[in-house]
Coordinates of C-alpha atoms and ligand atoms in Angstrom, one line a residue:
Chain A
X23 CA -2.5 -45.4 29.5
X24 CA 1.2 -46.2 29.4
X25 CA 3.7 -43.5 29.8
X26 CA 6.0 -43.4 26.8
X27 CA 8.9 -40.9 27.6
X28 CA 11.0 -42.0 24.4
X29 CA 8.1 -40.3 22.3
X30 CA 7.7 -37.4 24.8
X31 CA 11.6 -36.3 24.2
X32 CA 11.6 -37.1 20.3
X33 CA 8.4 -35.0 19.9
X34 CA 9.8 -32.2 22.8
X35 CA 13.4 -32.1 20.1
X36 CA 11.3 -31.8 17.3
X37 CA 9.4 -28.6 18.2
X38 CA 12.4 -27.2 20.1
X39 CA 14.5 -27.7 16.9
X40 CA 11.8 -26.5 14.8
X41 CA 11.5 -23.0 16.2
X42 CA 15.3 -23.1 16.0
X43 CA 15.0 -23.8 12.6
X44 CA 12.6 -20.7 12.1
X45 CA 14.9 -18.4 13.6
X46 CA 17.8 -19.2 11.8
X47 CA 15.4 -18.3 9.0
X48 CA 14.2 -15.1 9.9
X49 CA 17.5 -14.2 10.9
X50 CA 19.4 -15.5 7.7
X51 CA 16.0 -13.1 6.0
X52 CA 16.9 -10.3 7.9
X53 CA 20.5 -10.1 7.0
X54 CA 20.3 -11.0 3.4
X55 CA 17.2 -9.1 2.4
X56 CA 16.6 -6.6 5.3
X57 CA 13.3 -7.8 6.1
X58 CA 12.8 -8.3 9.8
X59 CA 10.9 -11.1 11.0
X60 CA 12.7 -12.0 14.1
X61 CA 10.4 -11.0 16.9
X62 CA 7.0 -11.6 15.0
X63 CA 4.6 -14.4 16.7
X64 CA 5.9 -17.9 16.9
X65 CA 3.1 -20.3 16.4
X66 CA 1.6 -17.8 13.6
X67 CA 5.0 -17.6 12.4
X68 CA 5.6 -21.5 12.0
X69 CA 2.1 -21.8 10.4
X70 CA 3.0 -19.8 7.4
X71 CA 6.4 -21.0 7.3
X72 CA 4.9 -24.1 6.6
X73 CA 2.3 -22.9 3.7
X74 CA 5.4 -21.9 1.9
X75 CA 7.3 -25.1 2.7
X76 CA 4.2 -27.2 1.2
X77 CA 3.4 -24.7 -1.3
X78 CA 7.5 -24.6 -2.9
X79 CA 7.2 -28.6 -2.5
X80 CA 9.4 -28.8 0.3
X81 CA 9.5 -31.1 3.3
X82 CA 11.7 -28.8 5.9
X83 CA 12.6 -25.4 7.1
X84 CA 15.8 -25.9 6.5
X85 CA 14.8 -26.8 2.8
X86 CA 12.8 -23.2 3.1
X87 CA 16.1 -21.9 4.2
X88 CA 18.0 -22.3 1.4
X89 CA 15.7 -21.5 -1.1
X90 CA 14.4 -18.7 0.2
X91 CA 18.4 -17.6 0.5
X92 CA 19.2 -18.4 -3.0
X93 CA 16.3 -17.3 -4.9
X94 CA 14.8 -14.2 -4.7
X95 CA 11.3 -15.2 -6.0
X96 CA 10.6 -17.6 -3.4
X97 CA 11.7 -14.7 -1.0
X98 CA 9.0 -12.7 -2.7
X99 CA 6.7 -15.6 -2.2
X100 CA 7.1 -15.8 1.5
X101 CA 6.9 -12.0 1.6
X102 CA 2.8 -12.4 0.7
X103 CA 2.5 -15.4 2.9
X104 CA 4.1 -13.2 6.2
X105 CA 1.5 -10.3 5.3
X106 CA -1.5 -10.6 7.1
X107 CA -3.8 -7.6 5.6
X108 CA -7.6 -9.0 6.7
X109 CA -9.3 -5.6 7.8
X110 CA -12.7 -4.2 7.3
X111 CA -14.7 -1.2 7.9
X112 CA -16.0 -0.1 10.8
X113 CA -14.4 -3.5 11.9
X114 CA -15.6 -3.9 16.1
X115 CA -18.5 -1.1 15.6
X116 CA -18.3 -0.8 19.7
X117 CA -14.9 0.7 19.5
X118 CA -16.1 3.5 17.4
X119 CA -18.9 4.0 19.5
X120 CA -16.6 4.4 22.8
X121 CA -14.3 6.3 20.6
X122 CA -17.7 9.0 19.9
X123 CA -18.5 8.7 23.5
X124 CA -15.4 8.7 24.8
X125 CA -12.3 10.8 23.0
X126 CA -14.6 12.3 20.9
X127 CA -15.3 14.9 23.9
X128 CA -11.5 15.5 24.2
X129 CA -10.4 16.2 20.8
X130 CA -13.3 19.3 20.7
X131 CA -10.8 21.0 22.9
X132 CA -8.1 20.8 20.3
X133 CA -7.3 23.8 18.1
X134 CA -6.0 21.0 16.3
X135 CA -5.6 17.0 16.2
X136 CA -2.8 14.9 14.7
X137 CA -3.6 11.1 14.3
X138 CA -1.9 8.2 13.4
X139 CA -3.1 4.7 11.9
X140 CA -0.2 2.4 12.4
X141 CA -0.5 -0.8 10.3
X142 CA -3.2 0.4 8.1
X143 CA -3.2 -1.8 5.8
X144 CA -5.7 -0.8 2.5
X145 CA -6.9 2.1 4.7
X146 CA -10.7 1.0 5.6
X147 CA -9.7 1.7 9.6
X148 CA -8.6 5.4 8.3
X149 CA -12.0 5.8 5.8
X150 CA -14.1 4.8 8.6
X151 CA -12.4 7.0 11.4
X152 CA -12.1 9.8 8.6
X153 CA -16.3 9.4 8.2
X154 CA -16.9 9.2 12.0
X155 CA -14.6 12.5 12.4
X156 CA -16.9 14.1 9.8
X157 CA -20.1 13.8 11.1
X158 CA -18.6 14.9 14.5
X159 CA -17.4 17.8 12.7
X160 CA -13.7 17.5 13.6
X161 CA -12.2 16.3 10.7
X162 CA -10.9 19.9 9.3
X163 CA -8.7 20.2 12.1
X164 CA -7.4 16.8 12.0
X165 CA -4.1 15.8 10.3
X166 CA -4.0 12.4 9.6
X167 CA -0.6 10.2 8.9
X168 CA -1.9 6.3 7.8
X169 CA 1.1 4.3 7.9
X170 CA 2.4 0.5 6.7
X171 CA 5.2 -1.8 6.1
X172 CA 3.9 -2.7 2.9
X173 CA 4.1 -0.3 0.1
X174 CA 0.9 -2.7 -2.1
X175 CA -1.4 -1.8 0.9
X176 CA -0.5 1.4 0.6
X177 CA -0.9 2.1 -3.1
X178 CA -5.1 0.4 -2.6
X179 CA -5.3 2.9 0.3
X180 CA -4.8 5.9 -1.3
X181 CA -7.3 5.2 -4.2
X182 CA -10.3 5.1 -1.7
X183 CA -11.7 2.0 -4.4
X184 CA -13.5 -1.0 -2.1
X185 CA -15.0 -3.9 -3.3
X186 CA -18.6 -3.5 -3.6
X187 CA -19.1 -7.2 -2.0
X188 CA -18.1 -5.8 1.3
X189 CA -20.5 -2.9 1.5
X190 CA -23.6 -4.5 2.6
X191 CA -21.6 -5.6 5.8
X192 CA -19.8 -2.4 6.1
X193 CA -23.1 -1.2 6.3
X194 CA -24.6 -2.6 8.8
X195 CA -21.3 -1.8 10.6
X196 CA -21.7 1.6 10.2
X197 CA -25.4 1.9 11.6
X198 CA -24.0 -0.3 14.8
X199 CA -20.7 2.0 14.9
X200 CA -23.4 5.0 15.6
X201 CA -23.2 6.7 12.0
X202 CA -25.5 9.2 11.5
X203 CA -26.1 9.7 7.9
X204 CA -26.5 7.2 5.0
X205 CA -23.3 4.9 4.5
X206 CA -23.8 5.0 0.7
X207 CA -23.2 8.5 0.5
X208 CA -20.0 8.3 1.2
X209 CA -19.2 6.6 -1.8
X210 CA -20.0 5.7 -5.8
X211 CA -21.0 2.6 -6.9
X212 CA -19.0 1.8 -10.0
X213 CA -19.5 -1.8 -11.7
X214 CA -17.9 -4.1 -8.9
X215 CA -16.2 -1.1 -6.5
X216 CA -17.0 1.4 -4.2
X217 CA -15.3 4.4 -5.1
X218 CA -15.3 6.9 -1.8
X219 CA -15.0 10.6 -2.0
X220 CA -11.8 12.1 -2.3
X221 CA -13.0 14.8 0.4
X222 CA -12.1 11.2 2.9
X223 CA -8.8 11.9 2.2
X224 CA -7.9 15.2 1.7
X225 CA -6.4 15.7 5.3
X226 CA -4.5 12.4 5.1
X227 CA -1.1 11.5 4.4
X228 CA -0.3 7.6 3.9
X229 CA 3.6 6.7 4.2
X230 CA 5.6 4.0 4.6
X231 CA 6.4 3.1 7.6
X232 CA 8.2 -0.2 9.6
X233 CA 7.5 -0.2 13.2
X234 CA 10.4 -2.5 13.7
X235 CA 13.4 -0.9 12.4
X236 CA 12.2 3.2 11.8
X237 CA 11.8 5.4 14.7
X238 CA 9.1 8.1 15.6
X239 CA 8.4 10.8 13.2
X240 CA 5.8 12.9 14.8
X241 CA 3.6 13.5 18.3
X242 CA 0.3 12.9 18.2
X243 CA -2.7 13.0 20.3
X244 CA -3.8 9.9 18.8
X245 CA -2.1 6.9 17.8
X246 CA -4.1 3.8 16.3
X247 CA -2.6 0.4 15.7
X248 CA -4.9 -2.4 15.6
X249 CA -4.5 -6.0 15.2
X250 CA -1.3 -5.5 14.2
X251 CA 0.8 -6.7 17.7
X252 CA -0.6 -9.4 17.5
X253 CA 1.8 -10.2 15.1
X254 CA 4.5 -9.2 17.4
X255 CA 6.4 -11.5 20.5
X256 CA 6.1 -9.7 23.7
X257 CA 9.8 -8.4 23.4
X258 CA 9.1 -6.2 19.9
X259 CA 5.4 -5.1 21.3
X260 CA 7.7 -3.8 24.1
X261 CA 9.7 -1.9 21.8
X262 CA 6.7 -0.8 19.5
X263 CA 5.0 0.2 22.5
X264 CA 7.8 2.3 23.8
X265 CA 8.2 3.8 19.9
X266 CA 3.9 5.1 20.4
X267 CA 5.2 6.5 24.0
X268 CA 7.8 8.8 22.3
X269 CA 5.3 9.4 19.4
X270 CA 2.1 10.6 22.2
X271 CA 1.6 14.0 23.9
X272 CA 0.4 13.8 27.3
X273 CA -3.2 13.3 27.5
X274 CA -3.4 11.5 24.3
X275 CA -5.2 8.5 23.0
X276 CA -3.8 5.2 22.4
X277 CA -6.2 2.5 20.4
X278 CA -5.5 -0.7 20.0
X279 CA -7.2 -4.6 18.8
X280 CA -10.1 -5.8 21.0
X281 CA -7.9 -8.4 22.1
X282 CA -5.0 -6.7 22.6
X283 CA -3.8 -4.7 25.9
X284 CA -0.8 -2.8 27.5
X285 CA -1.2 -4.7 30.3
X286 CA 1.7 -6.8 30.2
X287 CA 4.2 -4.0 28.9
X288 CA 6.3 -1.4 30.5
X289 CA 4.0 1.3 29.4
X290 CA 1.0 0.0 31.6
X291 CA 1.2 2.8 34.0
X292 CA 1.9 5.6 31.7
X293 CA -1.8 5.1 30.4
X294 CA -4.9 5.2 32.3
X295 CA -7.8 3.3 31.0
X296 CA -11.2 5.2 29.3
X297 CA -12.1 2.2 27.6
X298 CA -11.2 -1.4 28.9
X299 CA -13.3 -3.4 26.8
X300 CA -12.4 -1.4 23.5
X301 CA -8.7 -1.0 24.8
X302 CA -8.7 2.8 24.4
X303 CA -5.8 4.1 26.8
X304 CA -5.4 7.7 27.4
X305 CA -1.5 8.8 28.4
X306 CA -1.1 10.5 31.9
X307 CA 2.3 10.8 32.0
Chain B
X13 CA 0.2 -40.0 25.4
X14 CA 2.1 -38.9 28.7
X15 CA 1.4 -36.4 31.0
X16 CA -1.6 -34.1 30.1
X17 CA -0.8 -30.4 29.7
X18 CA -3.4 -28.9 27.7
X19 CA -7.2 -29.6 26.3
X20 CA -8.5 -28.5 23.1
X21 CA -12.2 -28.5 22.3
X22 CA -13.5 -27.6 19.2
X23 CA -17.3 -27.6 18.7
X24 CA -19.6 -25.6 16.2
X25 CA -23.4 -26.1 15.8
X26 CA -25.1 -27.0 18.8
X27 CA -21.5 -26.5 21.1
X28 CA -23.5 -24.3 23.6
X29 CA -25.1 -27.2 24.8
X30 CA -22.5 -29.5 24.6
X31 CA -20.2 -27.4 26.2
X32 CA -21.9 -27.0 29.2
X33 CA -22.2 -30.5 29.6
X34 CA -18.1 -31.3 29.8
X35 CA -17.4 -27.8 31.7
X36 CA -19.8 -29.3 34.3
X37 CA -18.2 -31.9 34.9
X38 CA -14.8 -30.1 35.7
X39 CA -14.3 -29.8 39.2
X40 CA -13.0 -26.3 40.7
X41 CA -9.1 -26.4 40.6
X42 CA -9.1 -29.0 37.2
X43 CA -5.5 -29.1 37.2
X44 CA -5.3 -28.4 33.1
X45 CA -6.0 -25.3 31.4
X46 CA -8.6 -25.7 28.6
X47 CA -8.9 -24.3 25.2
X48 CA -12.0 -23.7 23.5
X49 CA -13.0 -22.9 19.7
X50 CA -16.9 -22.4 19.7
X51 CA -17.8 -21.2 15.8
X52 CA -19.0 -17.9 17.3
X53 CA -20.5 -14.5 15.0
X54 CA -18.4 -12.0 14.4
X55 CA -19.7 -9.2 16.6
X56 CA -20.2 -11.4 19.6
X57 CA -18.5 -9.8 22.4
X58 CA -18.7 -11.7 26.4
X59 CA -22.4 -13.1 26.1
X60 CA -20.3 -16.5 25.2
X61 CA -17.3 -16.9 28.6
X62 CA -20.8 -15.4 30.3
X63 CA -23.2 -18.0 29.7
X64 CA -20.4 -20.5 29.8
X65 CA -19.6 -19.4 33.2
X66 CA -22.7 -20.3 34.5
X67 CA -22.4 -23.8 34.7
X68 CA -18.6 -24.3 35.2
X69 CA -16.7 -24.0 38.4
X70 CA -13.7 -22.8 36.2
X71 CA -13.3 -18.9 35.2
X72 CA -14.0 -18.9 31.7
X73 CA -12.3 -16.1 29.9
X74 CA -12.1 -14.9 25.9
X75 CA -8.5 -14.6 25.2
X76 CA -6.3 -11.5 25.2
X77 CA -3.4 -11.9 23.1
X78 CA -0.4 -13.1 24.2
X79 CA -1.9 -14.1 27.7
X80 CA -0.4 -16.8 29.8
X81 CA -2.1 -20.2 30.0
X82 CA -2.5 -21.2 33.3
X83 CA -4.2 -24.4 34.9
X84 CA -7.9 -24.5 36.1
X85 CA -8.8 -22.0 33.5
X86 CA -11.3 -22.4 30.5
X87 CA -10.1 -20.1 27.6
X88 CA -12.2 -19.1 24.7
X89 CA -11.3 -18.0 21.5
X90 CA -12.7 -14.3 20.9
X91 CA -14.6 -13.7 18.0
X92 CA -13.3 -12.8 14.7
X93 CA -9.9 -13.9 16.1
X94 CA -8.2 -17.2 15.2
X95 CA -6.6 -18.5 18.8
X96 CA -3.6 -20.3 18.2
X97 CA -1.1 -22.1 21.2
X98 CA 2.6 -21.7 21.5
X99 CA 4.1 -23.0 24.9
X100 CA 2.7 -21.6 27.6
X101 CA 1.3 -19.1 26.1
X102 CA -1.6 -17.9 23.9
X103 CA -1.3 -15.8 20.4
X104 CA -4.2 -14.6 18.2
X105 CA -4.2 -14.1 14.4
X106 CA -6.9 -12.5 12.0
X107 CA -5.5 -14.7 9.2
X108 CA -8.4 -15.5 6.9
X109 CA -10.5 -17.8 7.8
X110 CA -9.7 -21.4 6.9
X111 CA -12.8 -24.3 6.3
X112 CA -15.1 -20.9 6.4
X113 CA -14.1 -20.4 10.2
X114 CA -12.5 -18.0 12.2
X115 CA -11.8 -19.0 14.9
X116 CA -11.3 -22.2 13.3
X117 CA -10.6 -25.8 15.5
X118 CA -8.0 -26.8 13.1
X119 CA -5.6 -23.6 13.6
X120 CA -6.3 -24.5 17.5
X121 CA -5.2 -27.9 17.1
X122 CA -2.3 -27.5 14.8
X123 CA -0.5 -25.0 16.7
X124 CA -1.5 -26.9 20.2
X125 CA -0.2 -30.1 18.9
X126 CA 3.0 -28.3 17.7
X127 CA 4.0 -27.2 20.7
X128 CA 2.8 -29.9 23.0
X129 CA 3.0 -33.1 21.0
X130 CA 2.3 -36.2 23.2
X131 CA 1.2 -33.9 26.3
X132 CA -2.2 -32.4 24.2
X133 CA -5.6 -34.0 25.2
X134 CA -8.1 -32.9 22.1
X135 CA -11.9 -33.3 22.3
X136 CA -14.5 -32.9 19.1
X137 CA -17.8 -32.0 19.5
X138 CA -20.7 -31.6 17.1
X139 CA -20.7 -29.2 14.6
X140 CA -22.6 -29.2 11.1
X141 CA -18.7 -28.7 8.8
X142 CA -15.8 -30.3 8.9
X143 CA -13.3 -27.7 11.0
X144 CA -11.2 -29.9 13.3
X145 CA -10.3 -33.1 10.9
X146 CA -7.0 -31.1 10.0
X147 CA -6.4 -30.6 13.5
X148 CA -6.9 -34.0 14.8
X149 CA -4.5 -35.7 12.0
X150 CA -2.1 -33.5 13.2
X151 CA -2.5 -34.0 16.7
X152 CA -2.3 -37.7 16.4
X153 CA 1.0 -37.7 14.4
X154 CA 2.2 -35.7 17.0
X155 CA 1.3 -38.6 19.9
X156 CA -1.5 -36.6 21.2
X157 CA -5.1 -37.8 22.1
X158 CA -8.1 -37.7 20.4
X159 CA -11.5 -38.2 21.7
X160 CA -14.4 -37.7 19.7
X161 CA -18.0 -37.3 20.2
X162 CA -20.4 -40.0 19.6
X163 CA -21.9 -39.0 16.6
X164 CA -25.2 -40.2 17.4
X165 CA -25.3 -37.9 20.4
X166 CA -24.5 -35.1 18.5
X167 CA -26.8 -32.5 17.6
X168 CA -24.9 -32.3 14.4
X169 CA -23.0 -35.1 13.4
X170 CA -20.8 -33.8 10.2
X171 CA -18.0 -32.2 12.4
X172 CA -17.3 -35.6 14.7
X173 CA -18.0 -37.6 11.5
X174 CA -15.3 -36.0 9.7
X175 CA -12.5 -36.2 12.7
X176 CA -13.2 -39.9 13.4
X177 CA -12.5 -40.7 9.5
X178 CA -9.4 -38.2 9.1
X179 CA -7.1 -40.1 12.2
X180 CA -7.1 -43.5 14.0
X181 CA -8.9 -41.4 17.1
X182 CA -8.5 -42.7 20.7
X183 CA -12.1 -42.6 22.4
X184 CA -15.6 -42.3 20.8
X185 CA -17.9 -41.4 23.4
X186 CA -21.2 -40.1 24.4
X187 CA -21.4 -36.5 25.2
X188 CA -21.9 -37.3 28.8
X189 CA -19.0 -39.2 29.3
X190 CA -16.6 -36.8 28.2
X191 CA -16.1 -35.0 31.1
X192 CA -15.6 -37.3 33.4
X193 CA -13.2 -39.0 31.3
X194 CA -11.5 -36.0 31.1
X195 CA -10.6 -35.7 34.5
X196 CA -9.8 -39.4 34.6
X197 CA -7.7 -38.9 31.9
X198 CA -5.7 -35.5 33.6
X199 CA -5.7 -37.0 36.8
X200 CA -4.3 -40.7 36.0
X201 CA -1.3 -38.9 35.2
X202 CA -0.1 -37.2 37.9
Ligands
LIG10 C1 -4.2 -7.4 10.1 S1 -3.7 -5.9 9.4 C2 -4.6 -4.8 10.5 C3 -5.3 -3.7 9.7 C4 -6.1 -2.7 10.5 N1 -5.3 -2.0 11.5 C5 -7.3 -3.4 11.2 O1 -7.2 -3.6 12.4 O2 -8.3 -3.7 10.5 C6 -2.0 -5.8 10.0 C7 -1.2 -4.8 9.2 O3 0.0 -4.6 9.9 C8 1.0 -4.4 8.9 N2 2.4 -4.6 9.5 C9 2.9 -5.8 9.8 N3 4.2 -5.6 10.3 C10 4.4 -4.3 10.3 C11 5.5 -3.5 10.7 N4 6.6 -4.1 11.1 N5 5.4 -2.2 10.5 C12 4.2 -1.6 10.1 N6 3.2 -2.3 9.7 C13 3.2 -3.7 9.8 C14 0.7 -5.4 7.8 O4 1.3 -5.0 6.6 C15 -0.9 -5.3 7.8 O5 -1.3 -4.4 6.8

């Protein structure tokens, strides 16, 4: 195989110029609309660019640019591609079993328990933890904030109303999360939904909230966020991680994606592990 | 091509098998990090890197987000979890799943080739869809190369099938001569 450096440094310019391209974008985004993009994930970041770029019959980011500048429908456009709200209930049914085996325990020795879902997106992560605190018989002394950037996620959240398509899966999620009563009576079957009782819900509060720009509102002794760093460059996981430290009383419970970790923050030794393989962290100082 | 900085596999139906066969042939300290998208279930936790690790004398790892690639090191996307490469280091997405997939080969391979163009080695393997034909246009237009299973010594045939007809591929080759072309590939160019 011949070496061919010409192709090498034209391809190199190209991607460097490319994610320069992508930040002039986010950056011209945050300071015309407000929206902050600029620490998200690159290469997730450049994938959706490019939907957009495709899908307004464009051919560069630079095209994307000035569109997206100019007209605010476009902007609105790119808003839907950027958010990423795939979630599912008892979504990893081992991390609620650690989370029964494991904090479970702890939380009996609260008078009370304040916990917060942090990207919640339409809420199945809060129903199912709401369920599991239930049958544990915790939930009346739990106070639960379920927060997102996006206000639509929001709005689906707080109706408790699930596609009936998804139950036979949620389901079977349930019975492997450890459940111990019947999933369906947790909710009505109405034509093509799942409506789930209000009782769910009573003890929760769902806000907006950005992780990027607001700051911490409450302490908790539980903080979820969950597949939502992902999303995030290590610089802003950093900062968010820094925002769940100021939000967390000592001794309480950070949970985050399967695939996720602190490991590579600044936080690392302010947790100790009770979970590795679920990534539950429990703050020791 | 120049230089070889990265591998991309993507296999699906009957990958186990084939898998084992070009992580075999790796010898310990391969000096290339590999990147792996085996069409997994959902709920699949380390059975996978754990079988795999039988028969390779590379670590085989699922990916945590954000991890560092690093050479001699067989990565994996995790279930449920698309895997997707910027340089030099690894990012996950639960984007929906695209050709029914997640992880899917072709959000592997368009990111890898993305960030390293002419320096991306990318290997199909059987598989019973057509995940990875995206991925392999893209890595071709971006000077990387492609080498494709030998359809006839796939289990199934669809998934190498659909690469060879969606780019000008460089290599067509039965499953046992993968491997060691690999590491005559990453280490002609050192
Ligand atoms: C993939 S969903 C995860 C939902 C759920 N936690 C789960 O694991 O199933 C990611 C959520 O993060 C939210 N999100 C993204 N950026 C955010 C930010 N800056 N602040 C708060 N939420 C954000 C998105 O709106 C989306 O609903």
């Amino acid at each position: 195989m011949s070496t061919e450096p010409e192709i090498l440094t034209e391809e190199q310019q190209k991607h460097d110029l490319e994610v320069i391209e992508i930040q002039l974008l986010t950056e011209g985004i945050y300071h015309h609309y407000g929206f902050d993009f600029r620490d998200y994930s690159m290469a997730s970041l450049r994938r959706r660019v490019w939907k957009r770029i495709y899908a307004e019959g464009l051919s560069t980011v630079s095209g994307l640019i000035e569109k997206v500048l100019h007209d605010p429908s476009c902007m609105e456009r790119l808003l839907l591609d950027l958010s990423i709200n795939t979630t599912a209930m008892f979504r990893d049914p081992t991390f609620y079993v650690a989370f029964r085996d494991k904090v479970v325990p702890l939380l009996r020795t609260y008078p009370f328990v304040r916990i917060w879902h942090a990207g919640c997106s339409t809420g199945e992560e809060v129903y199912s933890m709401a369920i599991l605190l239930q049958e544990e018989g915790l939930y009346d002394r739990c106070r639960i904030y379920a927060t997102d950037i996006n206000e639509a996620v929001l709005q689906r959240a707080k109706t408790g109303i699930f596609p009936i398509g998804t139950m036979q899966e949620n389901t079977s999620n349930y019975i492997a999360a450890g459940g111990k009563a019947t999933f369906s009576d947790y909710y009505t079957a109405r034509y093509d939904h799942a409506i789930f009782r209000p009782g769910l819900r009573e003890n929760v509060v769902f806000a907006q909230h950005n992780l990027v720009t607001d700051s911490s509102f409450n302490v908790f002794n539980v903080i979820f966020c969950r597949n939502v760093l992902i999303y995030f460059n290590n610089a802003l996981q950093e900062r968010v991680q820094q925002l769940f430290l100021n939000s967390m009383e000592m001794f309480g419970v950070l949970g985050l994606g399967r695939k996720e970790s602190i490991r590579f923050t600044s936080v690392a030794d302010d947790y100790e592990e009770l979970d590795i393989e679920e990534k539950l962290y429990r703050r020791v100082r | 091509m120049r230089k070889c900085e990265l591998v991309v596999v993507g296999c699906s139906l009957g990958g186990m098998r084939a898998l084992q066969s070009i992580l075999g042939a790796l010898p310990a300290g391969f000096a290339v990090p590999v990147a792996v998208v085996q069409h997994r279930y959902r709920n699949s936790n380390d059975a996978l890197p754990q079988f795999l690790s039988r028969t390779s004398r590379l670590p085989v790892v699922d990916v945590d987000d954000k991890q560092w690639i690093k050479a001699g090191t067989v990565y994996l996307a995790p279930a449920n979890y698309h895997l997707l490469v910027e340089r030099g280091q690894f990012e996950l997405s639960v984007d929906d799943a695209v050709a029914y997939s997640r992880p899917s080969v072709d959000v592997l391979f368009e990111s890898a080739a993305d960030a390293y163009g002419p320096s991306l080695a990318a290997v199909v393997l059987t598989g019973a869809n057509r995940d990875g034909a995206r991925g392999v246009a893209r890595v071709k237009g971006r000077g990387g190369f492609v080498i494709v299973q030998d359809p006839k010594t796939a289990e199934a045939p669809s998934m190498p099938e659909a690469a060879i007809a969606a780019a000008r591929v460089d290599r067509i080759l039965p499953l046992e001569r993968i491997g060691p072309f690999l590491v005559e590939l990453c280490r002609s160019q050192r």
